[in-house]
Coordinates of C-alpha atoms and ligand atoms in Angstrom, one line a residue:
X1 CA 14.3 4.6 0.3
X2 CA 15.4 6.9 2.7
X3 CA 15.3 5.2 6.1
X4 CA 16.3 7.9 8.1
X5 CA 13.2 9.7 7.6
X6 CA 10.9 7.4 7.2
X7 CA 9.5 3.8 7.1
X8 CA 9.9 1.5 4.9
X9 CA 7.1 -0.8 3.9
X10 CA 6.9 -4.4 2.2
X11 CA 2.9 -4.9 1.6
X12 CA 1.4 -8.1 0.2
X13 CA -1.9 -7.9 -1.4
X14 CA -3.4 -11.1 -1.7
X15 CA -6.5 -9.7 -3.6
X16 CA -9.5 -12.4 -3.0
X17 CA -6.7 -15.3 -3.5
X18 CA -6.2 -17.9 -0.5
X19 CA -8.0 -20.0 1.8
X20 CA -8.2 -20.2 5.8
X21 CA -6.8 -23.4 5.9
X22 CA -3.9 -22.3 3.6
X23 CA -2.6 -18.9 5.6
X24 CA -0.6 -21.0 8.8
X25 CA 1.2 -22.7 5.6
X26 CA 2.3 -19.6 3.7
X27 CA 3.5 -18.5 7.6
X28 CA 5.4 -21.2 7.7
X29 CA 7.1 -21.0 4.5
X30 CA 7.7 -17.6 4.5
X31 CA 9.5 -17.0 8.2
X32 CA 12.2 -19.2 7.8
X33 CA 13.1 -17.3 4.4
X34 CA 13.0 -13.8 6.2
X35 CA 16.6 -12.7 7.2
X36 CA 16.4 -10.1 9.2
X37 CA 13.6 -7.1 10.3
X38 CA 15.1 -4.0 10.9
X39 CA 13.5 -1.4 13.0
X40 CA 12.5 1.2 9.6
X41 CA 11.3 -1.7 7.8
X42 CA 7.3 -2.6 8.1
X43 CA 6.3 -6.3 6.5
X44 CA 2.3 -6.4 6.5
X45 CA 0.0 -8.6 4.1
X46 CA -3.0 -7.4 3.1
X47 CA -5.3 -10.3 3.1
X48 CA -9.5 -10.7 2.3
X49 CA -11.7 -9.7 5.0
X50 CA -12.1 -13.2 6.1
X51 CA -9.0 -14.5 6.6
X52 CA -7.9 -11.2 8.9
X53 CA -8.5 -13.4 12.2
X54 CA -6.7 -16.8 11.0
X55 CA -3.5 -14.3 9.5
X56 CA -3.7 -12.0 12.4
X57 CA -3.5 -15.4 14.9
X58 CA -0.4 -16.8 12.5
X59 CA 1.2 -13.9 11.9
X60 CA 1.3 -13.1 15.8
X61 CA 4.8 -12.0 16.9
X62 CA 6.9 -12.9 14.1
X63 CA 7.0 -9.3 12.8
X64 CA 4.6 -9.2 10.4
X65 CA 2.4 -6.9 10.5
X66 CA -1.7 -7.6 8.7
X67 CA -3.9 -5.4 6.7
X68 CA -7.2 -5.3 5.2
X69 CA -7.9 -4.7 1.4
X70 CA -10.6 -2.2 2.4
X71 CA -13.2 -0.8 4.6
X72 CA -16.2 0.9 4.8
X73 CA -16.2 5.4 5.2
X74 CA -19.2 4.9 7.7
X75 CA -18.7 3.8 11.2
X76 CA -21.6 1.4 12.3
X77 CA -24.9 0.9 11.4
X78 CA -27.3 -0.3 8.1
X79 CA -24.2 -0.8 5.9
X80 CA -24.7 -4.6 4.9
X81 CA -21.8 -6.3 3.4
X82 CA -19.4 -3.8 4.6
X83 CA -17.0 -3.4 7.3
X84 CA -15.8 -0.8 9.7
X85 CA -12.4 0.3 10.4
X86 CA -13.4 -0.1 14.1
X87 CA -13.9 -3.5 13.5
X88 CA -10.6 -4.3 12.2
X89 CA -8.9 -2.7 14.4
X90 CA -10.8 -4.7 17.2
X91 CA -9.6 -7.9 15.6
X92 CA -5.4 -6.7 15.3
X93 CA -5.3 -5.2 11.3
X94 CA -2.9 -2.7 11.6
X95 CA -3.1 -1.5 7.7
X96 CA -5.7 -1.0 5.2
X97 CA -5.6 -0.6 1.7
X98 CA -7.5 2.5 0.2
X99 CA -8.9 3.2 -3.0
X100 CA -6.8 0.3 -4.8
X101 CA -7.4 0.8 -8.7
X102 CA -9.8 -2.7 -8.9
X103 CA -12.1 -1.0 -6.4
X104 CA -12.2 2.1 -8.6
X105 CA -12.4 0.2 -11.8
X106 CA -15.0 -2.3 -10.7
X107 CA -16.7 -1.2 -7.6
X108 CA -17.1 2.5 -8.3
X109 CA -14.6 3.9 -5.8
X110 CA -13.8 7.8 -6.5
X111 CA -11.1 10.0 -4.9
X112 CA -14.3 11.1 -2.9
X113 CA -15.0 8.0 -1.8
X114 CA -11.1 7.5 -0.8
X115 CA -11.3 10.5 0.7
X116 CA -14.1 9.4 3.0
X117 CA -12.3 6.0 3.9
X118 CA -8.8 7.5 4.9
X119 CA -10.8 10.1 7.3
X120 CA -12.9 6.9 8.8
X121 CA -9.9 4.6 9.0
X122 CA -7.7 8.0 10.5
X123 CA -10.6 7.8 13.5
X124 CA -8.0 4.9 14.6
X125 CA -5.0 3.0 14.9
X126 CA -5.0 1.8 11.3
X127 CA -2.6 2.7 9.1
X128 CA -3.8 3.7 5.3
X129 CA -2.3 2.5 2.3
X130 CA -3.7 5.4 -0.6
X131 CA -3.2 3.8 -3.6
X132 CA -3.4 6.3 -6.7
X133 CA -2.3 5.5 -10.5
X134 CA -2.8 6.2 -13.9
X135 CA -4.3 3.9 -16.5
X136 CA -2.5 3.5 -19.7
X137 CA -4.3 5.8 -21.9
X138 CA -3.7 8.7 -19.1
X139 CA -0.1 8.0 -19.2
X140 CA -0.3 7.8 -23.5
X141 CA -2.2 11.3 -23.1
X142 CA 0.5 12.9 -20.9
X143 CA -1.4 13.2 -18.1
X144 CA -0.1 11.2 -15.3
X145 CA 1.7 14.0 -13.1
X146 CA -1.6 15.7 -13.1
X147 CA -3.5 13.2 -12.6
X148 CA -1.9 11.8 -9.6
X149 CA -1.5 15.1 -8.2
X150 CA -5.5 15.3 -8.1
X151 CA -5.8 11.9 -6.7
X152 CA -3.8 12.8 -4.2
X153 CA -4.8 16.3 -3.3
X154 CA -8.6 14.6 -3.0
X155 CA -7.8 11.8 -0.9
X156 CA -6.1 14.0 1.8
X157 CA -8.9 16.6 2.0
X158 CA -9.4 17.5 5.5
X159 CA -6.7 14.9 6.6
X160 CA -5.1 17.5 8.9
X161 CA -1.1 18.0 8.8
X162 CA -0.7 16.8 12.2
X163 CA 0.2 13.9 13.7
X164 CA -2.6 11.9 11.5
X165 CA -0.4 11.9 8.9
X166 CA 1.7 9.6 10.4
X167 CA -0.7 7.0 9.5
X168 CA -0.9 7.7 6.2
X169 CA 1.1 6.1 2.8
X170 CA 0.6 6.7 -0.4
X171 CA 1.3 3.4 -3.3
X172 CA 1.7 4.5 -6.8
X173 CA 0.5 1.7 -8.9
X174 CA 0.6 2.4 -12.5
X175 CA -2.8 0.3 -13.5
X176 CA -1.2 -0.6 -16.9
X177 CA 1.6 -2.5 -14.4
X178 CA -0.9 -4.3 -12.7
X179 CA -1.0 -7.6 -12.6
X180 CA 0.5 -7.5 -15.8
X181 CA 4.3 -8.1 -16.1
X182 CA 4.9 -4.8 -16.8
X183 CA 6.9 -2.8 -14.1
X184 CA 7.8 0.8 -14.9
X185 CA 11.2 1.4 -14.7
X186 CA 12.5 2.2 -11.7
X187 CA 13.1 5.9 -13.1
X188 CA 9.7 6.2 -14.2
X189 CA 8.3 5.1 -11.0
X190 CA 10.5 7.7 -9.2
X191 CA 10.0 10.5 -10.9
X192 CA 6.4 10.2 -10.4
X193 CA 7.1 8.9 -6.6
X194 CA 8.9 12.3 -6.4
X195 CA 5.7 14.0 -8.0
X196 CA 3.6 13.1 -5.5
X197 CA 6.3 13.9 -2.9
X198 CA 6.1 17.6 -4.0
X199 CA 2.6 17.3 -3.9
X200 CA 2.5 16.3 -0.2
X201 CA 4.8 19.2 0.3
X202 CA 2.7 21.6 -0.7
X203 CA -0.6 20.5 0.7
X204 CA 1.5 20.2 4.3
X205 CA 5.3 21.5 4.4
X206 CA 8.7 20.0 3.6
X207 CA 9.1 18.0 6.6
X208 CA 6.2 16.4 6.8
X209 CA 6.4 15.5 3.0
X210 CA 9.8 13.6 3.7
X211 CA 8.1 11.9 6.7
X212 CA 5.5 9.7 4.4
X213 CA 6.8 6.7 2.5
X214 CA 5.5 6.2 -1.0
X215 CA 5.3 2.6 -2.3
X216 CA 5.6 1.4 -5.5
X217 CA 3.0 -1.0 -6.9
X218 CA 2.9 -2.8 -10.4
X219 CA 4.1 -6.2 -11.2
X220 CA 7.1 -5.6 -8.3
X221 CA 9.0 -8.7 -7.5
X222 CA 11.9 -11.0 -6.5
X223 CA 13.9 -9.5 -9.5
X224 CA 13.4 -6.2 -9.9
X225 CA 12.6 -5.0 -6.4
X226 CA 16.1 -3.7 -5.1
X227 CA 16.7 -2.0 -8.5
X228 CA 12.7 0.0 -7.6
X229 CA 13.7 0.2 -3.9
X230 CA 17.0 2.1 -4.6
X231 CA 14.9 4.7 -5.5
X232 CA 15.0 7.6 -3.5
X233 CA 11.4 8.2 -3.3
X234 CA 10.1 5.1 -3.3
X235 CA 9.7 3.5 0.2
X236 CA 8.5 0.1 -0.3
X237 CA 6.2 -1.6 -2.4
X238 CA 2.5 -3.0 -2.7
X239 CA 3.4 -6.5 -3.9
X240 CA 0.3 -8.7 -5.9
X241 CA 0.9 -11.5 -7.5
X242 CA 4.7 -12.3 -5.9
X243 CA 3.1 -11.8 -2.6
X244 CA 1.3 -15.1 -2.7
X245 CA 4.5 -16.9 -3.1
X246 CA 6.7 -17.3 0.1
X247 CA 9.9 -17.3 -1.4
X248 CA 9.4 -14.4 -4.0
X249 CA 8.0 -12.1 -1.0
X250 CA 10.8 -13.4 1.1
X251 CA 13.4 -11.9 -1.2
X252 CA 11.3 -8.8 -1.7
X253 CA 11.6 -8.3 2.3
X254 CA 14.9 -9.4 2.5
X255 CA 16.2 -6.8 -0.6
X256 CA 14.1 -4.0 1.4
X257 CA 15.5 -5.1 5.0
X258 CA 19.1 -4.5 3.3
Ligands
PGA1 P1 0.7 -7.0 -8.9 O1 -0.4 -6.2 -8.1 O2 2.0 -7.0 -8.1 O3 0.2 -8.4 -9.1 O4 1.0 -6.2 -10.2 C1 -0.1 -5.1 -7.3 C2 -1.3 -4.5 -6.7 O5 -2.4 -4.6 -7.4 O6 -1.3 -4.0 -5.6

């Protein structure tokens, strides 16, 4: 973390886990756990589609911030099933996840695709989570750096160096660390956080580069999140399963609001 350059960001994803009735409970839990929220620290949770309203109503001034798990890279019209970044915005998400690797894996998602969903959701307010990550095989194969690089350098086609970028993040997730117990160290994470650092820097400049926080994603949690977060290119994390429990994700925020 470097929080005098730029945000730091705590981000459950819930995945499709939870149930209306069950969000004002995990509010509840949760709050009293959370020390402190200092100003360069962001805590969001990224829920399903249709609990957006119920969190957004819970989570309303206690400094938690909500995000989506997706959206649609078309604005309106004879798109049914999907949902416009318009349309979360209208109902208070502030974040969105883009291009997480179970969209790519089982929905079809490409960096294309990614591409086009971080331009529609840069249209507004909402702020884009771009997840990118290698699978296991691409990391055996030597091929991560590259790999990433490309992700990255196709997501933020056309995404101009200005002050868009502001609402931009990138998460590394490592999909072999998903969901899986298996972090990578915090040096592995780094280096390739720092990858995609020097990636940034060359599609935009220096400055901007060190103005965009990087999360971590991949079986983070209560135990080995300060070690990830002491990192100095990794801003935060995109937290899974340890999200959906209040006192886990409580001492996530708390090691990031340190
Ligand atoms: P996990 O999920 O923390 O359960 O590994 C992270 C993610 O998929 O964003």
């Amino acid at each position: 973390m470097n929080r005098d350059l730029r945000k730091t960001i705590i981000a459950g994803n819930w995945k499709m886990n939870m149930l209306a009735s069950e969000v004002k409970a995990y509010k509840d839990e949760l709050m009293p756990l959370i020390t402190e929220f200092k100003a360069w620290c962001d805590t969001v949770v990224c829920t399903p589609f249709v609990l957006l309203p119920e969190a957004v109503c819970a989570f309303k001034g206690t400094g938690v911030g909500v995000g989506a798990q997706n959206l649609s890279q078309f604005e309106s019209g004879a798109y049914t099933g999907e949902v416009s970044a318009a349309q979360l915005t209208d109902i208070g998400t502030q974040y969105v996840i883009i291009g997480h690797s179970e969209r790519r894996q089982y929905y079809g998602e490409t960096d294309e695709t990614v591409n086009a969903k971080t331009l529609a959701a840069l249209k507004t307010p909402l702020i884009s989570i771009v997840c990118v990550g290698e699978t296991l095989e691409q990391r055996e194969e030597g091929i991560t750096n590259e790999l990433v690089t490309k992700q990255v350098k196709v997501a933020l086609s056309n995404v101009p160096g200005d002050r868009e970028l502001d609402k931009v993040v990138i998460a590394y997730e490592p999909v072999w660390a998903i969901g899986t117990g298996k972090t990578a160290t915090p040096e592995d994470a780094q280096e390739v956080c720092k990858v995609i650092r020097n990636v940034l820097s060359s599609l935009y400049c220096e400055k901007a580069a060190e103005a965009i926080s990087i999360l971590y994603g991949g079986s983070m949690n209560d135990k080995n999140a300060k070690d990830l977060l002491a990192q100095p290119d990794i801003d935060g994390g995109l937290i899974g399963g340890a999200s959906l429990k209040p006192d886990a994700f409580a001492v996530i925020v708390n090691a990031a609001n340190q």
